[in-house]
mmCIF file of N, CA and C in Angstrom:
data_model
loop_
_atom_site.group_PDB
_atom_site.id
_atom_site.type_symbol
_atom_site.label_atom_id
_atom_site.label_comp_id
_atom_site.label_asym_id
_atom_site.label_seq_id
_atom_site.Cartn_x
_atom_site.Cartn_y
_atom_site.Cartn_z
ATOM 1 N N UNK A 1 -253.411 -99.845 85.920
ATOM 2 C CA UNK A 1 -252.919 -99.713 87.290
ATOM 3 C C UNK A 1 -251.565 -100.401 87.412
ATOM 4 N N UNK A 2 -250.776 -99.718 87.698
ATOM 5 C CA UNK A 2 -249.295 -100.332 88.077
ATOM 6 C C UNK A 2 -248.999 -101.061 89.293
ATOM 7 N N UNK A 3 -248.433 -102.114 89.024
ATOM 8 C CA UNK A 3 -248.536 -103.088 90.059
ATOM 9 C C UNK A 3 -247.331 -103.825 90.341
ATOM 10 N N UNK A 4 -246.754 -103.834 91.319
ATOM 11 C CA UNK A 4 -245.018 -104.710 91.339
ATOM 12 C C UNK A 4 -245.396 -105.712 92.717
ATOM 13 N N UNK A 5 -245.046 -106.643 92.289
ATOM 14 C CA UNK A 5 -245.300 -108.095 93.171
ATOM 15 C C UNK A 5 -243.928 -108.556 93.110
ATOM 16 N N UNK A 6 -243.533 -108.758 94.896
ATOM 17 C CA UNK A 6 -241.831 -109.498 94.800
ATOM 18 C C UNK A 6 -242.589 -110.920 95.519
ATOM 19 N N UNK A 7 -241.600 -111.666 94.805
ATOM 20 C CA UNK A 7 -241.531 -113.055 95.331
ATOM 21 C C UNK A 7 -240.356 -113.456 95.642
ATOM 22 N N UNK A 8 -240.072 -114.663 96.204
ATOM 23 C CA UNK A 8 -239.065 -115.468 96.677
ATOM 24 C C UNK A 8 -238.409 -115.792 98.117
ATOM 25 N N UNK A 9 -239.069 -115.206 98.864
ATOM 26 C CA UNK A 9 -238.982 -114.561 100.537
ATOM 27 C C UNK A 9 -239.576 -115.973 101.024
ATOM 28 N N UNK A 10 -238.762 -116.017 101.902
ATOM 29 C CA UNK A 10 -239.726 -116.954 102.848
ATOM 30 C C UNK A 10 -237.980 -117.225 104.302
ATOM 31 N N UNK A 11 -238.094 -118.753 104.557
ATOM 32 C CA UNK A 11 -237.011 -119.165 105.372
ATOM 33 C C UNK A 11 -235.636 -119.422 105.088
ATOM 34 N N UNK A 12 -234.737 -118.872 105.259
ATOM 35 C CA UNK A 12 -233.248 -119.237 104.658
ATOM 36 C C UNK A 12 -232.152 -119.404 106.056
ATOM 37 N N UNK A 13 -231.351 -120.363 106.015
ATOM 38 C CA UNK A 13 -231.010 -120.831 106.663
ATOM 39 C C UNK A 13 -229.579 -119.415 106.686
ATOM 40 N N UNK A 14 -228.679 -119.663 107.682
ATOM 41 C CA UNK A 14 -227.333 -118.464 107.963
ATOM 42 C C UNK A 14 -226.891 -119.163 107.137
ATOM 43 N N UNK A 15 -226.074 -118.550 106.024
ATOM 44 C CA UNK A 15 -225.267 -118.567 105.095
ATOM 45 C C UNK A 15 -225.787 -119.355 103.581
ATOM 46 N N UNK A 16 -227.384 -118.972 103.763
ATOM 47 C CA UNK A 16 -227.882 -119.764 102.300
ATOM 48 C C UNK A 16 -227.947 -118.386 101.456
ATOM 49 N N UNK A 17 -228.583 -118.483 100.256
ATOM 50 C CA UNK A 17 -228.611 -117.819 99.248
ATOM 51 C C UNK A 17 -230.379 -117.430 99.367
ATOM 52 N N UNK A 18 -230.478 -116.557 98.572
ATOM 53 C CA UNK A 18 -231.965 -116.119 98.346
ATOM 54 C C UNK A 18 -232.324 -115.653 96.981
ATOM 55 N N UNK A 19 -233.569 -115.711 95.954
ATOM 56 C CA UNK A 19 -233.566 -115.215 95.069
ATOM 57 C C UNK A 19 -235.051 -114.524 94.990
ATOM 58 N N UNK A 20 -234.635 -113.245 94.932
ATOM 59 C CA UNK A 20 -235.886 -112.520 95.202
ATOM 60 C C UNK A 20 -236.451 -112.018 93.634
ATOM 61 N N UNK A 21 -237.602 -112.146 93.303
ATOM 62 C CA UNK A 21 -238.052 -111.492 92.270
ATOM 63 C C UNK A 21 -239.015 -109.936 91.987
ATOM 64 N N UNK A 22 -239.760 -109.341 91.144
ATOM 65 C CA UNK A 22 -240.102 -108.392 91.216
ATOM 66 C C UNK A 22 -240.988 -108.803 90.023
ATOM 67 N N UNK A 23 -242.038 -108.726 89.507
ATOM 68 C CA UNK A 23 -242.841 -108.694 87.946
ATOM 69 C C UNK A 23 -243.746 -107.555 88.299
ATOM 70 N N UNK A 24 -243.521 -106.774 87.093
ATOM 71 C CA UNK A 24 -244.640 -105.835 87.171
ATOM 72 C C UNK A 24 -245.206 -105.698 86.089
ATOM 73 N N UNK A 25 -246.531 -104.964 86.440
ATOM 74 C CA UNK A 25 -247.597 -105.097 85.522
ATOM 75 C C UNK A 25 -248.246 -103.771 85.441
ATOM 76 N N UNK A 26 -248.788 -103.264 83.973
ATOM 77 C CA UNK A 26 -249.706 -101.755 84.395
ATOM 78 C C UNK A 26 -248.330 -100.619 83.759
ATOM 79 N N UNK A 27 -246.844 -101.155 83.450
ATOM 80 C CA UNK A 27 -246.219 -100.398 83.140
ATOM 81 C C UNK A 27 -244.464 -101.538 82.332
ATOM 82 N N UNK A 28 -244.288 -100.808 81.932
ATOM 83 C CA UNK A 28 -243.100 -101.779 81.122
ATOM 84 C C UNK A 28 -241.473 -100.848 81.667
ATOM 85 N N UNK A 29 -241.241 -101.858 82.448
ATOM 86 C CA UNK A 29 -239.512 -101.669 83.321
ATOM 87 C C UNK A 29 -238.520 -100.764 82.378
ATOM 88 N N UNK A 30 -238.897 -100.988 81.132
ATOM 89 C CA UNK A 30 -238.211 -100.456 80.203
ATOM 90 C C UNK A 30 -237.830 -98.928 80.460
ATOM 91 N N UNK A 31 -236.771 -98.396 80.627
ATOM 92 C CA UNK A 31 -236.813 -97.046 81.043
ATOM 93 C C UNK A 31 -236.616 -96.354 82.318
ATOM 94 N N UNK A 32 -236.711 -97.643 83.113
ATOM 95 C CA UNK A 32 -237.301 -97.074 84.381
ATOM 96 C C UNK A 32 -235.639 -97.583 85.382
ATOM 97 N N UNK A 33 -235.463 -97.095 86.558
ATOM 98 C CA UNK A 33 -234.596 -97.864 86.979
ATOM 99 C C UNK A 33 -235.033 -98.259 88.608
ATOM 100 N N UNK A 34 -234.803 -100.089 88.909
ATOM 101 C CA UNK A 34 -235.401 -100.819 89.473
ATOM 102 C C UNK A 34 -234.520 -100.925 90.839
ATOM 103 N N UNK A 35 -235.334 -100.795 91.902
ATOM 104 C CA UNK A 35 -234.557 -100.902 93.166
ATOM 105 C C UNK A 35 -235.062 -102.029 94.266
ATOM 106 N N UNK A 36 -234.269 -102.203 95.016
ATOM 107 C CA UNK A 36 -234.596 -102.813 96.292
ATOM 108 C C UNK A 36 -234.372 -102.598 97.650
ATOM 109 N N UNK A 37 -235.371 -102.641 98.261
ATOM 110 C CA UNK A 37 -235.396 -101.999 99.621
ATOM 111 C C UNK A 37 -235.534 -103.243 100.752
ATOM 112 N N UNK A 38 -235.506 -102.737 101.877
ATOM 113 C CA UNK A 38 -235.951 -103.824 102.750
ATOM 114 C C UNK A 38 -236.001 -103.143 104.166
ATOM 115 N N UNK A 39 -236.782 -103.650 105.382
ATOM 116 C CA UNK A 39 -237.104 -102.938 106.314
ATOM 117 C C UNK A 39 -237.031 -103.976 107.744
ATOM 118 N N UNK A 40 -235.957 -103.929 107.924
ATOM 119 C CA UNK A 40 -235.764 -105.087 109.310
ATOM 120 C C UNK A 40 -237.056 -104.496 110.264
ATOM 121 N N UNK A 41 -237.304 -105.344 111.303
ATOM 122 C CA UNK A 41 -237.925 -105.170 112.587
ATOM 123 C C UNK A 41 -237.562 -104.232 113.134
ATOM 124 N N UNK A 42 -238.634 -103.156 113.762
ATOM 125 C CA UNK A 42 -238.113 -101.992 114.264
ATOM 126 C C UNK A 42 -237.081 -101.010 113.489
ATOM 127 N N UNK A 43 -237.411 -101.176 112.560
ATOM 128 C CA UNK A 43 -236.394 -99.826 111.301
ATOM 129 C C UNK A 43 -237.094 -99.580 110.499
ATOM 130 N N UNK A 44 -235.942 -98.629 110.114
ATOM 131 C CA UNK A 44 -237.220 -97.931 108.805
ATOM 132 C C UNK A 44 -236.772 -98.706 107.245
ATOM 133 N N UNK A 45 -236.922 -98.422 105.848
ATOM 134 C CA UNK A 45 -237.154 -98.847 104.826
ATOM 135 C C UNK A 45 -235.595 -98.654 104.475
ATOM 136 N N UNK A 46 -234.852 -98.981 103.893
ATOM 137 C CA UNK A 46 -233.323 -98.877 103.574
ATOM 138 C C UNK A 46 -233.636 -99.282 101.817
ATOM 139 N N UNK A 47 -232.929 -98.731 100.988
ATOM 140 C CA UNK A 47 -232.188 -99.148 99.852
ATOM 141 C C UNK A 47 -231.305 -99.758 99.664
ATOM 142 N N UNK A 48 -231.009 -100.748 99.129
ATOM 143 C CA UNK A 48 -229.752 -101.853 99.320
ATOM 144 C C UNK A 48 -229.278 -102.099 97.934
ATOM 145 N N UNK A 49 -230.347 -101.844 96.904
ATOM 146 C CA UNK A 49 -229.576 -102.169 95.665
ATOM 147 C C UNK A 49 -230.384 -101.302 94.572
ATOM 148 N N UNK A 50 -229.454 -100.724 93.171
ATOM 149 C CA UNK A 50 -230.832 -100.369 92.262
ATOM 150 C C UNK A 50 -229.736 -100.962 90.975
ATOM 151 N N UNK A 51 -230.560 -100.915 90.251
ATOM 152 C CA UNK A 51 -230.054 -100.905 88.330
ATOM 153 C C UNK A 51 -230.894 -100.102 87.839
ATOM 154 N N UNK A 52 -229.940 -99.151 86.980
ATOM 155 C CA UNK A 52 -230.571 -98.152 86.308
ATOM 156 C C UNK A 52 -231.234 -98.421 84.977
ATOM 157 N N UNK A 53 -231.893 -97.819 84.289
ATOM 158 C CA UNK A 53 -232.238 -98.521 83.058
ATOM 159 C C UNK A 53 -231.844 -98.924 81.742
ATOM 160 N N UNK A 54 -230.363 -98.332 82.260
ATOM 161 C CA UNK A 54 -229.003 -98.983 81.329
ATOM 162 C C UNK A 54 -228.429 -100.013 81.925
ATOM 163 N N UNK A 55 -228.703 -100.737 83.052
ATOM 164 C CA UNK A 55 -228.037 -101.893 83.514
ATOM 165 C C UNK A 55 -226.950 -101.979 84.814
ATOM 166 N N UNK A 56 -226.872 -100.384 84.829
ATOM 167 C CA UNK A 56 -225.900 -100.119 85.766
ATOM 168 C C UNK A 56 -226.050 -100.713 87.641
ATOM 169 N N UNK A 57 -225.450 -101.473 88.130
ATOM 170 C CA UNK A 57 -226.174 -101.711 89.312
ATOM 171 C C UNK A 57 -225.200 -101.280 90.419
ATOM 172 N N UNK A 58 -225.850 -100.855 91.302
ATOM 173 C CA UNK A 58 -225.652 -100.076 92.836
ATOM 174 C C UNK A 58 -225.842 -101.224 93.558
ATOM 175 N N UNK A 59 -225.295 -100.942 95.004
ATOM 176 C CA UNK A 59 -225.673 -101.794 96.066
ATOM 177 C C UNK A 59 -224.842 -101.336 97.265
ATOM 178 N N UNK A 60 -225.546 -101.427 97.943
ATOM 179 C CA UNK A 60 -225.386 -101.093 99.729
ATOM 180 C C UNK A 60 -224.355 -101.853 99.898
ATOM 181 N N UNK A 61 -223.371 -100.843 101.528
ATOM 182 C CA UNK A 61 -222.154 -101.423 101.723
ATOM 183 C C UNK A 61 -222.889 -102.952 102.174
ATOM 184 N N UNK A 62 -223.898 -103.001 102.790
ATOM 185 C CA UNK A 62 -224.420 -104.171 103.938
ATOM 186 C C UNK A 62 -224.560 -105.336 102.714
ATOM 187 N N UNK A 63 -224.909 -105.391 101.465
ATOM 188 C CA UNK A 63 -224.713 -106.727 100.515
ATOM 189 C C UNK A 63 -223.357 -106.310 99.776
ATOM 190 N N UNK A 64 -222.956 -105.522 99.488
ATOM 191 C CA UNK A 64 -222.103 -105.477 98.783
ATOM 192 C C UNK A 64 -220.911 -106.465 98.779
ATOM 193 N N UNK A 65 -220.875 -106.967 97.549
ATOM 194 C CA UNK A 65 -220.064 -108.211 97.031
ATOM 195 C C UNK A 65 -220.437 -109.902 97.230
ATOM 196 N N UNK A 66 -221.847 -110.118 97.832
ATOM 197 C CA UNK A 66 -222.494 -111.343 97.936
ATOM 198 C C UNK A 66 -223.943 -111.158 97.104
ATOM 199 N N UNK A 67 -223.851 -109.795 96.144
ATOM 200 C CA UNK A 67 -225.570 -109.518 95.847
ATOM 201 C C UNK A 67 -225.549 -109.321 94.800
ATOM 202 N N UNK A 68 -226.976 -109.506 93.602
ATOM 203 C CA UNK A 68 -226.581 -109.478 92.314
ATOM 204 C C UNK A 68 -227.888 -108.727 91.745
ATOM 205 N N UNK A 69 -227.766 -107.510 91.361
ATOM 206 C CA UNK A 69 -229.428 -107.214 91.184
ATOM 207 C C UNK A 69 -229.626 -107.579 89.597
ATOM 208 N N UNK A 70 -230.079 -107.826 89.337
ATOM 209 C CA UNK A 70 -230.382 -108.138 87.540
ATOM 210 C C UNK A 70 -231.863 -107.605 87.089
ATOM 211 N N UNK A 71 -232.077 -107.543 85.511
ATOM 212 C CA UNK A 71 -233.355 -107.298 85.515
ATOM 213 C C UNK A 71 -233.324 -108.016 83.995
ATOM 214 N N UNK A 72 -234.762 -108.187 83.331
ATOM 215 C CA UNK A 72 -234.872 -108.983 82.298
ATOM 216 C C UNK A 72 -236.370 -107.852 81.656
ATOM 217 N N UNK A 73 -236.120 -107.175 80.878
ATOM 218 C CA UNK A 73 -237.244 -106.040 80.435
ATOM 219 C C UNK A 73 -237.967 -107.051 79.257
ATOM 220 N N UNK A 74 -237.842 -107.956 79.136
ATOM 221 C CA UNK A 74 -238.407 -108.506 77.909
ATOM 222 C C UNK A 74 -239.860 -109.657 79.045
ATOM 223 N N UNK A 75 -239.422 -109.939 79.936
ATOM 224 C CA UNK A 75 -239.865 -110.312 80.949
ATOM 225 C C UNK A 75 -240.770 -109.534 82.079
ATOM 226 N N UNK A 76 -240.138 -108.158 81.978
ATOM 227 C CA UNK A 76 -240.920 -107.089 82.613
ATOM 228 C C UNK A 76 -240.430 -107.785 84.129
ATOM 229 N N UNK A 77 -239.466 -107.952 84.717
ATOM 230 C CA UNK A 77 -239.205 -108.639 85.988
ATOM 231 C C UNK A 77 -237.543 -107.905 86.330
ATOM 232 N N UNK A 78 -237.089 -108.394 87.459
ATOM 233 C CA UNK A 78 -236.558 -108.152 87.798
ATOM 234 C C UNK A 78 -235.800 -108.994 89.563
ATOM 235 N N UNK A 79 -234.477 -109.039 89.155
ATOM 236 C CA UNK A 79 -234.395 -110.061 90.337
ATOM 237 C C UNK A 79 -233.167 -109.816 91.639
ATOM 238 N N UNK A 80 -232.975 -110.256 92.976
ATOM 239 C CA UNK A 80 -232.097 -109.432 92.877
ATOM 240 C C UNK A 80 -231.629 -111.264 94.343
ATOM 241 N N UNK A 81 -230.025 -111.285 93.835
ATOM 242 C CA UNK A 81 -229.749 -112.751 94.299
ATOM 243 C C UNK A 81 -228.625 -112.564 95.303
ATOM 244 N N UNK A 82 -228.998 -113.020 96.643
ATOM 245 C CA UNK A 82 -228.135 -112.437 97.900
ATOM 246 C C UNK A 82 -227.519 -113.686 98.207
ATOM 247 N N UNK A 83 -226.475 -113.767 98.886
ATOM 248 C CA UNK A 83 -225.663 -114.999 99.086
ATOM 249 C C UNK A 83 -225.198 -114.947 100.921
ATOM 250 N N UNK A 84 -224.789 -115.930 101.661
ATOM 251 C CA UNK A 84 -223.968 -115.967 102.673
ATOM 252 C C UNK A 84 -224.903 -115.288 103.913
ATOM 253 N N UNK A 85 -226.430 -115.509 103.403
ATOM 254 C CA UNK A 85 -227.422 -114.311 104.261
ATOM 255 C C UNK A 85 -227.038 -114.727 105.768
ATOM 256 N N UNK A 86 -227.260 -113.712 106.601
ATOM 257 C CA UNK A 86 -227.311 -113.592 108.231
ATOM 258 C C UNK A 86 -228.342 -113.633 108.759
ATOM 259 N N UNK A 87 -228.626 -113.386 109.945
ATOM 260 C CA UNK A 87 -229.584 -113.014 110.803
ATOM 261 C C UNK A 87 -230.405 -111.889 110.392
ATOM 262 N N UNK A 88 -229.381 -111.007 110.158
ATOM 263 C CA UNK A 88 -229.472 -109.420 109.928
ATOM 264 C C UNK A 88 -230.044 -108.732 108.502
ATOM 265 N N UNK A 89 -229.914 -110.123 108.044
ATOM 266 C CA UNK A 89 -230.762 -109.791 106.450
ATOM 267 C C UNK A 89 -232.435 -110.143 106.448
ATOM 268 N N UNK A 90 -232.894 -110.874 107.908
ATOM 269 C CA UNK A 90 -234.227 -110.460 108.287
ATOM 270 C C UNK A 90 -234.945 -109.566 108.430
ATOM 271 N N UNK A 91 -235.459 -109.481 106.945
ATOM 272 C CA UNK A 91 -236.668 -108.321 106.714
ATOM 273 C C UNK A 91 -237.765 -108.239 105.649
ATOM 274 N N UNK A 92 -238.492 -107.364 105.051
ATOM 275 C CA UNK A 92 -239.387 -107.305 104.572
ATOM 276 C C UNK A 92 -238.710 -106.837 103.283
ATOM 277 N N UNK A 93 -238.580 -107.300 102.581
ATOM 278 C CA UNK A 93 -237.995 -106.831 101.447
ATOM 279 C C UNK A 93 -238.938 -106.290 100.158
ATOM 280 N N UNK A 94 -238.907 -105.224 99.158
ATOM 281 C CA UNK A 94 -239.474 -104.597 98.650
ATOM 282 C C UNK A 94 -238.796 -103.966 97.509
ATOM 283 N N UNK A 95 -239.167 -103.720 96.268
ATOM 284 C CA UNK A 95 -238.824 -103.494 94.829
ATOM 285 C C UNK A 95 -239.516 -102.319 94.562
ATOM 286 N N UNK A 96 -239.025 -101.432 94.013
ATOM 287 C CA UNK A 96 -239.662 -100.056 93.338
ATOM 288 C C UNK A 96 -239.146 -99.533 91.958
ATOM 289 N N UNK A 97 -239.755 -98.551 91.167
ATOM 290 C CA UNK A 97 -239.506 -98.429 90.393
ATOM 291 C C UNK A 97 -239.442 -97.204 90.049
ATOM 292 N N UNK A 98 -238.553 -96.122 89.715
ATOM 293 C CA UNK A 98 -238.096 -94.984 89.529
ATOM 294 C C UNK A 98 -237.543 -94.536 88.075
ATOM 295 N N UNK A 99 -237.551 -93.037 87.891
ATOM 296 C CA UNK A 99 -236.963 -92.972 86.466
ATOM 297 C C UNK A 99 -235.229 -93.105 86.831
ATOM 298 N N UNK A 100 -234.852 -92.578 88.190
ATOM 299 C CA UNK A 100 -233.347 -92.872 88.257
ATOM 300 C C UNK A 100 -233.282 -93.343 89.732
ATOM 301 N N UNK A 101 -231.913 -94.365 89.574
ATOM 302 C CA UNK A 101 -231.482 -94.542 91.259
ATOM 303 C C UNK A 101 -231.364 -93.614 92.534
ATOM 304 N N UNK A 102 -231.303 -92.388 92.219
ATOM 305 C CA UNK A 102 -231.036 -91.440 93.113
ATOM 306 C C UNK A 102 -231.952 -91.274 93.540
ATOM 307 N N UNK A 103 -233.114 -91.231 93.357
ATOM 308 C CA UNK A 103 -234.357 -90.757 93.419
ATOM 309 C C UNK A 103 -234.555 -90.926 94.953
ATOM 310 N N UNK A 104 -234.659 -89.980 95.947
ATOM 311 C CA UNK A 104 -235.091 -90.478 97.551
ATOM 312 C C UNK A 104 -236.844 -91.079 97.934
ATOM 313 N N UNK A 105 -237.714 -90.485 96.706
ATOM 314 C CA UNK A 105 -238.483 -91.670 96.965
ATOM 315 C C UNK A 105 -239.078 -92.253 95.262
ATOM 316 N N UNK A 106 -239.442 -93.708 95.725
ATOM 317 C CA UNK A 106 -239.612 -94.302 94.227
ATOM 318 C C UNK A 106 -241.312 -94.230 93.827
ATOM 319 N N UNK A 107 -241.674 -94.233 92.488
ATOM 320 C CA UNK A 107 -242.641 -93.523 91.790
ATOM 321 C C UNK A 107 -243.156 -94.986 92.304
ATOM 322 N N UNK A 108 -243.223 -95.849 92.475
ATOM 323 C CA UNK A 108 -243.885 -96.949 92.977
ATOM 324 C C UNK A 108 -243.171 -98.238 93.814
ATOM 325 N N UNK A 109 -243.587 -98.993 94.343
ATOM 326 C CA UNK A 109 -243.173 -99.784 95.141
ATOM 327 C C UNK A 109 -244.089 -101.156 94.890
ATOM 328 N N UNK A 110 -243.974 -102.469 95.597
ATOM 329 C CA UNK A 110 -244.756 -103.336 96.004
ATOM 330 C C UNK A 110 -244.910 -103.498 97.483
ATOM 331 N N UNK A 111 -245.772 -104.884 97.407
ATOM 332 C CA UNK A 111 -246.254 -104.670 98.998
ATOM 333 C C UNK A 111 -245.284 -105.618 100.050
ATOM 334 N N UNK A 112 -244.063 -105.994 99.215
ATOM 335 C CA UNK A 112 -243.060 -106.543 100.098
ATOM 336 C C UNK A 112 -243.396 -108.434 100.034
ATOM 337 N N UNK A 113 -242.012 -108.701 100.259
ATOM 338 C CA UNK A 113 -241.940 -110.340 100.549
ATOM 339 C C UNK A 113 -241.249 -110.330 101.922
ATOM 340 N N UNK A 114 -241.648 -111.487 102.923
ATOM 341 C CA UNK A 114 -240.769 -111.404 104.235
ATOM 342 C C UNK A 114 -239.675 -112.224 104.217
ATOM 343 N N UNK A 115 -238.379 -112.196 104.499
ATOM 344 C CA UNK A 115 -237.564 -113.050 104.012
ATOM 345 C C UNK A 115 -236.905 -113.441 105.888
ATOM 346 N N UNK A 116 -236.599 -114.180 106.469
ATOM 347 C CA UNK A 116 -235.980 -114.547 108.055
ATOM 348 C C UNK A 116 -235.353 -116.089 106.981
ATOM 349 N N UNK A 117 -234.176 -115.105 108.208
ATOM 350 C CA UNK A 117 -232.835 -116.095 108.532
ATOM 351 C C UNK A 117 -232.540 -116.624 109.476
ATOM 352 N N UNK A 118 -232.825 -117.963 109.916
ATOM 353 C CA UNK A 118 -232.736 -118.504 111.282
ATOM 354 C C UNK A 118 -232.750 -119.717 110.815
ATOM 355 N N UNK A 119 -231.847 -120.603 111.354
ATOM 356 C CA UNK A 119 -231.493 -121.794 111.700
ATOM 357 C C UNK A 119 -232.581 -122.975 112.111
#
C-alpha cells in the first residue's frame, strides 16, 4: 500500500522559514516526479512546487524565489523549504507523487500537514 506522510507543519512566525517533509512508503520516489500542493481556508488545492524525476524543479509564481523543493531517493523522502512565510502561506499543505509534473491530477497524495503563520 502506498503511503506519503508530510511533516514539518505546525506555527511559523511572518517572515520565518519552514521545512516541510514527505517519506513514502509502499513505493520507491525513484522515477516518479514529486509535488507540493497546499489548500488555504476556503480554496481549493493549488500546486506550488514539483521536481521531476531528473531533479528538475518547478514552482509557483506565489513561492517563487524564497522556495526550495529537493528530494533524496536513497531516503525515499522528499522536502520542500519556504522562507520569508506570510499570513497567506496558511494552509494545509500536501505532497504527491506522479510519473510527470504536468500531470493535472497526482497518482497519489498524503493526508496533508497544517502549517499557520501568525504572530
Amino acid at each position: 500500500q502506498v503511503q506519503l506522510v508530510e511533516s514539518g507543519g505546525g506555527l511559523v512566525q511572518p517572515g520565518g522559514s519552514l521545512r516541510l517533509s514527505c517519506t513514502a512508503s509502499g513505493l520507491s520516489l525513484d522515477g516518479y516526479a514529486i509535488g507540493w500542493f497546499r489548500q488555504a481556508p476556503g480554496k481549493g488545492r493549488e500546486g506550488i512546487a514539483c521536481i521531476t524525476h531528473e531533479g528538475s524543479p518547478r514552482y509557483s509564481a506565489d513561492i517563487q524565489g524564497r522556495s526550495t523543493i529537493s528530494r533524496d531517493n536513497a531516503e525515499n523522502r522528499a522536502y520542500l523549504q519556504m522562507n520569508s512565510v506570510q499570513a497567506d502561506d496558511t494552509a494545509i499543505y500536501y505532497c504527491g507523487v506522479d510519473r510527470s509534473c504536468s500531470s493535472r491530477y497526482f497518482e497519489h497524495y498524503g493526508q496533508g500537514t497544517q502549517v499557520i503563520v501568525s504572530s
